C-alpha cells in the first residue's frame, strides 16, 4: 500500500478520534454501520440524557426520514447521514433549524469550492438540484422543550433520481464537484460550522442574515404545502422566524410556517 492509499484508508476509517476542534458539537460521536434513522436514535439518546452536542452518524439508514412523513433515501456509504442532540431554548428554535442548512452550505463551499443555495425551508441545492436535506425535530414534554434533534443528509455519491417519488432534480456532491470525497472529508467541516453557528445562537448573535443571503427562494414562483393546504404564488419575503410570506395571484398574502 503506498502512502497516498494509506492516508486515504485512514481517512475513510479513522482508527483514532480526530481532533475536531469543536467546543460542543461532536463531543460524543457515535458511528453505526446500519440503523433505522439517525434522528430516531438521537432522539432516544436525548431521552436517556445524552450530552449536548452528541452526534449520531450512520453509514446506512433503513428508515431514513424526510419532513412530514416523507422518506430520505441512501445506499451504504453513499451519503453523510447524521443527527445532533441539542438542548436549546425554545426561542432559538428557528435559528437552530436554519443552522443545519447554513452549516451545509458552508461545508460544501469549504470542501468543494462550490456555491450552494437554500430552498426554503431547508433544502440545499447545487445548480438548482437538491443535494442535501435537513430534518429538525423538537421533543416537547407538555409545553416544555426537552430536546431538539438536527438531522442532516448529504448525497455524496448517491444517485436518487431513479426513485419514482422524486419529482424534482437531485444530485450528489461528487458529481457536481468532480471530486472523490467521502463522509470523513466532509464531517469535520460540517461539525465545525454547526458548532460555530450554534455557539453564535447561544451567545445571542443573529445568524438569520447569513442564512437569508444563501436562500434562493425569495422572488420566485413557489408551490407550498402546509398540512392539507397548498398555496401557490410569489415568495415575497422570509421573516426572521423562518416563515415565508407568499403573494397569491389575486394579490392577497399568506404566511406559511413550513412547507416544501
Ligand atoms: C428532507 O426532507 O429533505 C430532510 C432529509 C433529512 C435526512 C436526514 S439523513 C440523517 C437524518 N436522519 C433521518 O432519518 N433524516 C435525517 P423533505 O424536504 O421532506 O424531502 C424528502 C423528499 O426528498 C422525499 O419525499 C423525496 O422526494 C426526496 N428525497 C428522498 N431522498 C432523497 C435524497 N437522497 N436526495 C434528494 N432528495 C431525496
XYZ file of N, CA and C and ligand atoms in Angstrom:
818
model
N 0.839 -1.195 0.000
C 0.000 0.000 0.000
C 0.887 1.264 0.000
N 0.692 2.144 -0.986
C 1.534 3.333 -0.987
C 1.007 4.361 0.029
N 1.814 5.425 0.168
C 1.495 6.362 1.249
C 0.131 7.043 1.049
N -0.126 7.338 -0.252
C -1.378 8.026 -0.544
C -2.576 7.134 -0.171
N -2.474 5.842 -0.560
C -3.541 4.904 -0.236
C -3.725 4.760 1.266
N -2.565 4.757 1.948
C -2.642 4.585 3.399
C -3.367 5.790 4.033
N -3.030 6.975 3.546
C -3.695 8.171 4.074
C -5.187 8.120 3.794
N -5.483 7.692 2.591
C -6.862 7.647 2.152
C -7.658 6.660 3.006
N -7.039 5.503 3.243
C -7.677 4.464 4.024
C -7.908 4.939 5.458
N -6.890 5.652 5.942
C -7.028 6.163 7.301
C -8.182 7.162 7.356
N -8.295 7.962 6.296
C -9.361 8.956 6.283
C -10.728 8.276 6.226
N -10.817 7.169 5.507
C -12.122 6.503 5.397
C -12.509 5.815 6.699
N -11.525 5.297 7.399
C -11.815 4.551 8.626
C -10.951 5.092 9.757
N -11.292 6.245 10.290
C -10.418 6.824 11.310
C -10.333 5.895 12.515
N -9.119 5.412 12.795
C -8.944 4.459 13.886
C -8.926 5.194 15.223
N -8.435 6.421 15.187
C -8.404 7.191 16.425
C -9.291 8.410 16.231
N -9.871 8.899 17.322
C -10.738 10.065 17.165
C -9.938 11.224 16.587
N -10.457 11.879 15.556
C -9.720 13.006 15.021
C -10.031 14.248 15.827
N -9.105 15.191 15.780
C -9.290 16.385 16.570
C -10.216 17.330 15.817
N -11.459 17.387 16.272
C -12.432 18.211 15.569
C -12.217 19.691 15.840
N -11.742 19.980 17.024
C -11.569 21.388 17.390
C -12.888 22.083 17.645
N -13.932 21.328 17.984
C -15.218 21.952 18.292
C -15.379 22.065 19.805
N -16.257 22.980 20.208
C -16.495 23.172 21.639
C -17.564 22.211 22.139
N -18.599 22.019 21.301
C -19.786 21.301 21.778
C -20.187 20.173 20.823
N -20.285 20.536 19.549
C -20.845 19.585 18.582
C -19.816 18.496 18.273
N -20.222 17.243 18.467
C -19.314 16.122 18.213
C -18.486 15.753 19.434
N -18.858 16.310 20.598
C -18.139 15.958 21.835
C -18.260 14.452 22.064
N -19.408 13.898 21.746
C -19.560 12.444 21.624
C -19.973 12.170 20.175
N -19.260 11.243 19.538
C -19.561 10.928 18.131
C -19.756 9.427 18.031
N -20.976 9.019 17.711
C -21.286 7.586 17.721
C -21.617 7.155 16.296
N -20.830 6.203 15.778
C -20.992 5.801 14.378
C -21.592 4.396 14.306
N -22.611 4.241 13.502
C -23.242 2.938 13.302
C -23.100 2.517 11.846
N -22.917 1.214 11.576
C -22.956 0.778 10.180
C -24.374 0.951 9.606
N -25.379 0.385 10.307
C -26.765 0.496 9.836
C -27.699 0.720 11.022
N -28.531 1.738 10.910
C -29.604 1.932 11.904
C -30.857 2.395 11.171
N -31.967 2.448 11.898
C -33.222 2.869 11.264
C -33.081 4.298 10.733
N -32.839 5.215 11.658
C -32.710 6.626 11.285
C -31.861 7.299 12.359
N -30.909 8.106 11.951
C -30.058 8.770 12.954
C -30.907 9.692 13.836
N -31.977 10.288 13.265
C -32.841 11.145 14.086
C -33.533 10.340 15.181
N -34.027 9.144 14.801
C -34.744 8.306 15.776
C -33.805 7.899 16.903
N -32.595 7.481 16.547
C -31.639 7.022 17.565
C -31.172 8.207 18.420
N -30.936 9.353 17.789
C -30.521 10.538 18.553
C -31.620 10.953 19.537
N -32.864 10.820 19.104
C -33.994 11.162 19.973
C -33.999 10.252 21.202
N -33.798 8.944 20.968
C -33.744 8.006 22.102
C -32.603 8.379 23.047
N -31.460 8.742 22.457
C -30.312 9.107 23.297
C -30.605 10.372 24.103
N -31.280 11.333 23.479
C -31.631 12.566 24.196
C -32.520 12.236 25.387
N -33.452 11.322 25.186
C -34.369 10.947 26.262
C -33.627 10.244 27.401
N -32.472 9.650 27.061
C -31.670 8.998 28.100
C -30.584 9.935 28.651
N -30.663 11.201 28.259
C -29.770 12.199 28.859
C -28.426 12.352 28.164
N -28.370 12.060 26.861
C -27.100 12.234 26.127
C -26.585 13.661 26.300
N -25.255 13.793 26.233
C -24.644 15.118 26.347
C -25.056 16.011 25.182
N -25.189 17.306 25.428
C -25.483 18.211 24.318
C -24.331 18.159 23.318
N -24.680 18.086 22.046
C -23.658 18.026 21.009
C -23.346 16.613 20.559
N -23.983 15.610 21.203
C -23.777 14.220 20.778
C -24.205 14.077 19.317
N -23.333 13.456 18.529
C -23.633 13.263 17.102
C -23.782 11.770 16.820
N -24.883 11.426 16.166
C -25.127 10.054 15.732
C -24.925 10.014 14.216
N -24.025 9.118 13.798
C -23.683 9.028 12.377
C -23.976 7.602 11.905
N -24.489 7.445 10.692
C -24.736 6.089 10.175
C -24.222 5.973 8.753
N -23.713 4.773 8.436
C -23.329 4.515 7.047
C -24.566 4.280 6.205
N -25.589 3.695 6.854
C -26.818 3.420 6.138
C -28.003 3.515 7.087
N -29.143 3.997 6.538
C -30.385 4.046 7.310
C -31.402 3.143 6.621
N -32.140 2.378 7.422
C -33.185 1.536 6.812
C -34.518 2.278 6.761
N -34.659 3.303 7.600
C -35.902 4.096 7.594
C -35.578 5.577 7.675
N -34.737 6.024 6.743
C -34.356 7.439 6.714
C -35.590 8.309 6.519
N -35.665 9.383 7.286
C -36.878 10.200 7.286
C -36.648 11.573 6.648
N -37.644 11.998 5.862
C -37.704 13.383 5.419
C -38.710 14.109 6.304
N -39.101 15.302 5.908
C -40.098 16.025 6.692
C -41.492 15.509 6.363
N -42.442 15.760 7.244
C -43.856 15.445 7.046
C -44.086 13.993 6.607
N -43.387 13.075 7.237
C -43.605 11.652 6.967
C -42.978 11.151 5.678
N -42.222 12.015 4.996
C -41.598 11.552 3.746
C -40.331 10.756 4.035
N -39.797 10.126 2.975
C -38.622 9.261 3.157
C -37.347 9.962 2.680
N -36.227 9.552 3.298
C -34.919 10.015 2.814
C -34.128 8.781 2.400
N -33.733 8.729 1.128
C -33.072 7.540 0.593
C -31.550 7.676 0.626
N -30.906 6.505 0.744
C -29.440 6.459 0.660
C -29.065 5.006 0.374
N -27.818 4.778 0.036
C -27.312 3.404 -0.026
C -26.025 3.386 0.797
N -25.567 2.201 1.228
C -24.482 2.172 2.201
C -23.263 3.001 1.778
N -22.850 3.888 2.669
C -21.628 4.663 2.460
C -21.733 5.749 1.399
N -22.927 5.977 0.859
C -23.055 6.908 -0.266
C -23.396 8.330 0.162
N -23.692 8.481 1.453
C -24.226 9.764 1.919
C -23.713 10.068 3.311
N -23.715 11.347 3.642
C -23.462 11.715 5.033
C -24.827 11.737 5.715
N -24.967 10.932 6.750
C -26.250 10.801 7.447
C -25.983 11.016 8.933
N -26.418 12.132 9.453
C -26.095 12.391 10.861
C -27.153 13.232 11.565
N -27.185 13.064 12.885
C -28.100 13.865 13.707
C -27.385 14.308 14.967
N -27.706 15.518 15.408
C -27.074 16.096 16.592
C -28.123 16.337 17.677
N -27.783 15.947 18.904
C -28.663 16.169 20.056
C -28.375 17.558 20.627
N -29.417 18.380 20.721
C -29.257 19.734 21.259
C -30.319 19.997 22.327
N -29.979 20.878 23.247
C -30.951 21.290 24.271
C -31.076 22.813 24.225
N -31.654 23.337 23.151
C -31.728 24.796 23.009
C -32.899 25.380 23.798
N -32.898 26.693 23.941
C -34.097 27.365 24.450
C -35.107 27.442 23.312
N -36.389 27.416 23.683
C -37.435 27.395 22.654
C -37.305 28.592 21.697
N -36.890 29.730 22.226
C -36.799 30.944 21.393
C -35.754 30.797 20.287
N -34.809 29.875 20.453
C -33.743 29.740 19.453
C -34.127 28.803 18.301
N -35.260 28.109 18.436
C -35.530 27.003 17.504
C -35.455 27.382 16.021
N -36.080 28.512 15.601
C -35.999 28.821 14.169
C -34.552 28.943 13.684
N -33.706 29.587 14.502
C -32.308 29.782 14.084
C -31.530 28.469 14.100
N -31.830 27.612 15.074
C -31.126 26.318 15.120
C -31.487 25.510 13.866
N -32.755 25.583 13.489
C -33.185 24.922 12.252
C -32.387 25.464 11.061
N -32.263 26.800 10.994
C -31.510 27.422 9.894
C -30.040 27.006 9.908
N -29.507 26.750 11.103
C -28.069 26.437 11.200
C -27.738 25.144 10.454
N -28.724 24.230 10.313
C -28.476 22.970 9.605
C -28.158 23.209 8.134
N -29.001 23.998 7.472
C -28.763 24.241 6.042
C -27.573 25.191 5.847
N -27.431 26.161 6.755
C -26.316 27.104 6.590
C -24.965 26.404 6.797
N -24.883 25.526 7.799
C -23.630 24.782 8.013
C -23.332 23.903 6.796
N -24.375 23.355 6.176
C -24.181 22.509 4.995
C -23.642 23.338 3.813
N -24.215 24.511 3.611
C -23.738 25.404 2.542
C -22.270 25.766 2.767
N -21.941 26.107 4.029
C -20.547 26.475 4.338
C -19.615 25.281 4.133
N -20.054 24.088 4.558
C -19.229 22.875 4.440
C -18.980 22.550 2.967
N -20.006 22.688 2.137
C -19.846 22.404 0.701
C -18.859 23.404 0.083
N -18.994 24.659 0.495
C -18.067 25.682 -0.020
C -16.635 25.344 0.383
N -16.457 24.967 1.639
C -15.106 24.721 2.158
C -14.478 23.464 1.549
N -15.276 22.429 1.325
C -14.691 21.161 0.877
C -14.629 21.028 -0.648
N -15.493 21.769 -1.359
C -15.502 21.622 -2.826
C -15.266 22.940 -3.557
N -15.410 24.052 -2.871
C -15.319 25.355 -3.546
C -16.597 25.729 -4.272
N -17.626 24.864 -4.189
C -18.880 25.152 -4.899
C -19.818 25.996 -4.048
N -20.537 26.901 -4.712
C -21.579 27.653 -4.010
C -22.884 26.870 -4.119
N -23.511 26.624 -2.980
C -24.841 26.003 -2.997
C -25.834 27.021 -2.475
N -27.127 26.718 -2.622
C -28.137 27.668 -2.150
C -29.189 26.915 -1.344
N -29.972 27.685 -0.615
C -31.004 27.080 0.236
C -32.370 27.348 -0.374
N -33.123 26.264 -0.539
C -34.512 26.410 -0.994
C -35.380 26.296 0.249
N -36.171 27.318 0.479
C -36.989 27.344 1.693
C -37.817 26.079 1.823
N -37.916 25.456 3.006
C -37.340 25.975 4.235
C -35.897 25.529 4.490
N -35.464 24.391 3.934
C -34.183 23.888 4.406
C -33.475 22.945 3.444
N -33.890 22.946 2.166
C -33.190 22.089 1.190
C -31.915 22.795 0.738
N -30.887 22.011 0.464
C -29.662 22.611 -0.083
C -29.511 22.145 -1.531
N -29.326 23.118 -2.424
C -29.265 22.833 -3.860
C -27.912 23.240 -4.431
N -27.438 22.432 -5.390
C -26.296 22.871 -6.206
C -26.793 22.915 -7.650
N -26.556 24.035 -8.307
C -27.040 24.234 -9.681
C -28.529 23.869 -9.783
N -29.298 24.248 -8.767
C -30.745 24.038 -8.796
C -31.193 22.618 -8.471
N -30.271 21.740 -8.115
C -30.626 20.342 -7.829
C -30.376 20.025 -6.351
N -31.301 19.258 -5.767
C -31.211 19.012 -4.317
C -30.073 18.043 -4.001
N -29.180 18.495 -3.139
C -28.029 17.660 -2.763
C -28.109 17.268 -1.288
N -28.884 18.019 -0.504
C -28.944 17.751 0.938
C -30.270 18.224 1.514
N -30.647 17.599 2.639
C -31.881 17.999 3.322
C -31.664 18.000 4.823
N -32.531 18.732 5.513
C -32.416 18.876 6.969
C -33.752 18.504 7.598
N -33.671 17.675 8.618
C -34.876 17.304 9.372
C -34.677 17.729 10.817
N -35.443 18.731 11.238
C -35.302 19.288 12.589
C -36.519 18.864 13.393
N -36.286 18.086 14.441
C -37.397 17.578 15.241
C -37.250 18.050 16.684
N -38.356 18.559 17.218
C -38.333 19.070 18.591
C -39.132 18.141 19.494
N -38.580 17.878 20.665
C -39.252 16.971 21.589
C -39.774 17.792 22.765
N -41.094 17.847 22.865
C -41.723 18.592 23.956
C -42.304 17.633 24.985
N -42.249 18.032 26.249
C -42.986 17.326 27.280
C -43.973 18.347 27.819
N -45.254 18.150 27.509
C -46.220 19.210 27.779
C -45.802 20.414 26.963
N -45.667 21.548 27.622
C -45.273 22.746 26.877
C -43.763 22.971 26.947
N -43.078 22.066 27.617
C -41.634 22.278 27.829
C -40.787 21.560 26.774
N -39.846 22.316 26.211
C -38.942 21.735 25.214
C -37.896 20.875 25.918
N -37.886 19.597 25.605
C -36.911 18.691 26.250
C -35.608 18.628 25.463
N -35.740 18.547 24.133
C -34.540 18.405 23.285
C -34.903 18.737 21.847
N -33.883 18.948 21.045
C -34.092 19.165 19.610
C -33.060 18.322 18.866
N -33.505 17.710 17.794
C -32.617 16.841 17.022
C -32.449 17.450 15.637
N -31.207 17.751 15.294
C -30.926 18.368 13.992
C -30.291 17.308 13.086
N -31.091 16.815 12.139
C -30.635 15.753 11.232
C -30.246 16.327 9.882
N -29.123 15.873 9.353
C -28.656 16.363 8.047
C -28.288 15.168 7.175
N -28.781 15.169 5.955
C -28.401 14.145 4.976
C -27.798 14.822 3.760
N -26.596 14.408 3.369
C -25.955 14.974 2.169
C -25.639 13.826 1.220
N -26.094 13.928 -0.032
C -25.739 12.915 -1.038
C -24.288 13.154 -1.454
N -23.454 12.145 -1.252
C -22.047 12.303 -1.678
C -21.831 11.602 -3.027
N -22.237 10.316 -3.095
C -22.167 9.613 -4.395
C -23.549 9.090 -4.792
N -24.523 9.226 -3.921
C -25.820 8.576 -4.119
C -26.621 9.232 -5.249
N -27.141 8.400 -6.153
C -27.996 8.890 -7.247
C -29.434 8.493 -6.934
N -30.223 9.463 -6.537
C -31.587 9.183 -6.098
C -32.598 9.396 -7.221
N -32.115 9.847 -8.394
C -33.029 10.349 -9.426
C -33.965 9.284 -9.993
N -33.615 7.993 -9.839
C -34.473 6.964 -10.447
C -35.640 6.543 -9.549
N -35.663 7.021 -8.335
C -36.790 6.700 -7.450
C -38.078 7.308 -8.001
N -39.180 6.546 -7.972
C -40.406 7.060 -8.597
C -40.975 8.317 -7.947
N -40.724 8.512 -6.633
C -41.343 9.678 -5.988
C -40.468 10.934 -6.054
N -39.355 10.840 -6.779
C -38.511 12.028 -6.894
C -39.032 12.867 -8.058
N -39.631 13.981 -7.708
C -40.310 14.771 -8.738
C -39.549 16.047 -9.079
N -38.370 16.210 -8.462
C -37.585 17.419 -8.757
C -36.132 17.005 -8.963
N -35.327 17.872 -9.564
C -33.941 17.493 -9.853
C -33.123 17.273 -8.571
N -32.337 16.221 -8.583
C -31.467 15.912 -7.434
C -30.049 15.681 -7.954
N -29.103 15.716 -7.043
C -27.721 15.477 -7.451
C -26.913 14.980 -6.265
N -25.628 14.767 -6.487
C -24.741 14.455 -5.359
C -23.448 15.268 -5.503
N -22.753 15.326 -4.394
C -21.612 16.234 -4.283
C -20.472 15.874 -5.236
N -20.190 14.586 -5.374
C -19.042 14.207 -6.201
C -19.309 14.437 -7.688
N -20.556 14.238 -8.114
C -20.896 14.537 -9.499
C -20.707 16.020 -9.778
N -21.179 16.856 -8.853
C -21.118 18.305 -9.073
C -19.697 18.849 -8.980
N -18.910 18.239 -8.078
C -17.579 18.817 -7.812
C -16.474 18.128 -8.602
N -16.769 16.923 -9.147
C -15.718 16.168 -9.829
C -14.660 15.657 -8.852
N -14.981 15.659 -7.589
C -14.047 15.190 -6.567
C -14.432 13.784 -6.137
N -13.589 13.197 -5.249
C -13.840 11.845 -4.775
C -13.934 11.891 -3.246
N -14.889 12.677 -2.774
C -14.986 12.916 -1.334
C -15.671 11.761 -0.623
N -15.321 11.586 0.643
C -16.010 10.609 1.484
C -16.628 11.360 2.663
N -17.401 10.618 3.439
C -18.013 11.198 4.640
C -16.957 11.862 5.510
N -15.782 11.211 5.584
C -14.752 11.689 6.511
C -14.077 12.963 6.018
N -14.213 13.272 4.743
C -13.724 14.559 4.234
C -14.679 15.689 4.620
N -15.972 15.357 4.720
C -16.979 16.395 4.952
C -17.286 16.621 6.425
N -17.280 15.526 7.182
C -17.791 15.579 8.551
C -17.109 16.630 9.443
N -15.767 16.690 9.496
C -15.156 17.687 10.387
C -15.594 19.102 10.046
N -15.644 19.409 8.761
C -16.039 20.756 8.340
C -17.490 21.030 8.752
N -18.365 20.068 8.503
C -19.779 20.261 8.839
C -19.953 20.470 10.345
N -19.275 19.661 11.135
C -19.430 19.768 12.593
C -18.852 21.085 13.108
N -17.744 21.514 12.515
C -17.153 22.789 12.966
C -18.091 23.961 12.658
N -18.691 23.940 11.477
C -19.606 25.038 11.145
C -20.853 24.989 12.020
N -21.351 23.797 12.284
C -22.517 23.681 13.177
C -22.156 24.223 14.559
N -20.979 23.866 15.018
C -20.504 24.300 16.334
C -20.460 25.828 16.402
N -19.812 26.414 15.391
C -19.680 27.883 15.347
C -21.045 28.558 15.369
N -21.955 28.040 14.527
C -23.267 28.675 14.401
C -24.078 28.506 15.684
N -24.009 27.314 16.265
C -24.782 27.075 17.490
C -24.260 27.952 18.634
N -22.946 28.113 18.708
C -22.394 28.978 19.768
C -22.811 30.425 19.548
N -22.876 30.828 18.280
C -23.341 32.190 17.990
C -24.786 32.375 18.443
N -25.622 31.377 18.131
C -27.038 31.472 18.522
C -27.140 31.546 20.047
N -26.389 30.675 20.715
C -26.415 30.655 22.193
C -25.962 31.993 22.765
N -25.011 32.617 22.090
C -24.469 33.899 22.560
C -25.344 35.078 22.188
N -26.484 34.820 21.546
C -27.435 35.891 21.248
C -27.157 36.607 19.938
N -26.228 36.068 19.114
C -25.997 36.764 17.839
C -26.823 36.086 16.741
N -27.210 36.911 15.770
C -28.247 36.524 14.816
C -27.626 35.882 13.574
N -27.971 34.629 13.265
C -27.440 34.019 12.041
C -28.400 34.205 10.866
N -29.569 34.807 11.135
C -30.589 34.938 10.083
C -30.073 35.665 8.826
N -29.338 36.798 8.967
C -28.908 37.486 7.736
C -28.025 36.606 6.851
N -27.118 35.855 7.469
C -26.236 34.993 6.653
C -27.037 33.855 6.010
N -27.981 33.295 6.765
C -28.830 32.231 6.224
C -29.647 32.776 5.044
N -30.251 33.969 5.261
C -31.111 34.565 4.228
C -30.320 34.849 2.946
N -29.071 35.237 3.119
C -28.235 35.546 1.947
C -28.011 34.292 1.093
N -28.114 33.116 1.708
C -27.920 31.867 0.952
C -29.235 31.322 0.389
N -30.363 31.939 0.769
C -31.676 31.443 0.327
C -31.981 31.954 -1.083
N -32.414 31.044 -1.951
C -32.692 31.423 -3.342
C -34.187 31.580 -3.637
N -35.037 31.377 -2.614
C -36.477 31.256 -2.860
C -37.184 32.596 -3.097
N -36.671 33.658 -2.433
C -37.401 34.934 -2.472
C -37.467 35.479 -3.907
N -38.684 35.879 -4.295
C -38.899 36.422 -5.643
C -39.335 35.356 -6.637
N -39.281 34.097 -6.227
C -39.622 33.024 -7.164
C -41.088 32.603 -7.030
N -41.583 31.941 -8.075
C -42.905 31.317 -8.014
C -42.767 30.036 -7.203
N -43.601 29.850 -6.215
C -43.484 28.643 -5.387
C -44.849 27.998 -5.165
N -44.765 26.720 -4.877
C -45.957 25.953 -4.523
C -45.646 25.373 -3.157
N -46.411 25.730 -2.161
C -46.079 25.357 -0.790
C -47.214 24.547 -0.186
N -46.828 23.403 0.361
C -47.831 22.597 1.065
C -47.609 22.741 2.549
N -48.687 22.972 3.267
C -48.612 23.023 4.720
C -49.830 22.273 5.223
N -49.598 21.078 5.783
C -50.728 20.217 6.146
C -51.470 19.845 4.880
N -52.783 20.084 4.867
C -53.570 19.734 3.676
C -53.654 20.880 2.679
N -53.126 22.016 3.069
C -53.276 23.218 2.261
C -52.151 23.351 1.257
N -52.494 23.685 0.025
C -51.443 24.004 -0.948
C -51.646 25.442 -1.403
N -50.596 26.215 -1.340
C -50.669 27.617 -1.769
C -49.664 27.821 -2.887
N -50.076 28.603 -3.889
C -49.153 28.927 -4.977
C -49.061 30.429 -5.121
N -47.880 30.902 -5.458
C -47.732 32.341 -5.657
C -46.274 32.730 -5.680
N -46.034 34.016 -5.425
C -44.661 34.516 -5.414
C -44.166 34.579 -3.975
N -42.969 34.042 -3.748
C -42.371 34.134 -2.410
C -41.903 35.564 -2.223
N -42.582 36.302 -1.342
C -42.288 37.728 -1.236
C -41.141 38.011 -0.274
N -41.196 37.363 0.874
C -40.083 37.539 1.828
C -40.098 36.412 2.841
N -38.992 36.310 3.597
C -38.920 35.337 4.687
C -38.670 36.120 5.967
N -39.459 35.818 6.982
C -39.335 36.514 8.269
C -38.224 35.877 9.108
N -37.706 36.618 10.097
C -36.638 36.063 10.951
C -37.028 34.768 11.679
N -38.336 34.508 11.824
C -38.728 33.240 12.464
C -38.788 32.103 11.433
N -38.381 32.382 10.207
C -38.318 31.355 9.172
C -39.601 31.206 8.362
N -40.648 31.931 8.721
C -41.902 31.796 7.963
C -41.797 32.556 6.631
N -42.538 32.039 5.652
C -42.477 32.580 4.286
C -43.748 33.374 3.987
N -43.595 34.585 3.484
C -44.765 35.362 3.069
C -44.936 35.188 1.567
N -46.109 34.656 1.206
C -46.377 34.327 -0.201
C -47.475 35.249 -0.726
N -47.249 35.812 -1.916
C -48.290 36.651 -2.534
C -49.042 35.821 -3.555
N -50.360 35.658 -3.296
C -51.172 34.847 -4.219
C -51.411 35.631 -5.510
N -51.849 34.937 -6.576
C -52.109 35.636 -7.848
C -53.138 36.759 -7.710
N -54.085 36.633 -6.730
C -55.083 37.710 -6.569
C -54.555 38.871 -5.709
N -53.273 38.810 -5.325
C -52.664 39.933 -4.608
C -52.713 39.788 -3.094
N -53.518 38.854 -2.582
C -53.561 38.662 -1.126
C -52.301 37.932 -0.678
N -52.006 38.075 0.603
C -50.790 37.459 1.132
C -51.131 36.419 2.178
N -50.273 35.414 2.266
C -50.442 34.394 3.295
C -49.063 34.062 3.846
N -49.002 33.829 5.160
C -47.720 33.479 5.787
C -47.691 31.980 6.038
N -46.679 31.325 5.497
C -46.566 29.875 5.630
C -45.450 29.559 6.629
N -45.774 28.714 7.600
C -44.773 28.405 8.616
C -43.831 27.317 8.137
N -44.362 26.332 7.474
C -43.493 25.285 6.943
C -44.121 24.774 5.659
N -43.310 24.136 4.845
C -43.864 23.663 3.577
C -42.802 23.006 2.772
N -42.991 22.982 1.463
C -41.967 22.339 0.613
C -41.728 23.183 -0.620
C -35.663 16.494 3.817
O -36.990 16.219 3.850
O -35.050 16.939 2.886
C -34.943 16.121 5.109
C -33.977 14.981 4.893
C -33.184 14.722 6.148
C -32.395 13.456 6.027
C -31.504 13.248 7.211
S -30.447 11.910 6.984
C -29.956 11.970 8.619
C -31.203 12.253 9.424
N -31.875 11.024 9.778
C -33.064 10.903 9.145
O -33.832 9.929 9.237
N -33.284 12.013 8.412
C -32.205 12.959 8.532
P -38.007 16.677 2.729
O -37.832 18.108 2.397
O -39.337 16.222 3.215
O -37.549 15.848 1.488
C -37.899 14.499 1.367
C -38.163 14.266 -0.092
O -36.906 14.377 -0.771
C -38.696 12.861 -0.393
O -40.085 12.836 -0.466
C -38.078 12.570 -1.749
O -38.917 13.106 -2.758
C -36.795 13.389 -1.765
N -35.619 12.601 -1.421
C -35.525 11.446 -0.725
N -34.264 11.049 -0.609
C -33.513 11.993 -1.265
C -32.137 12.155 -1.485
N -31.238 11.285 -1.013
N -31.733 13.248 -2.185
C -32.611 14.154 -2.671
N -33.949 14.057 -2.476
C -34.389 12.984 -1.774
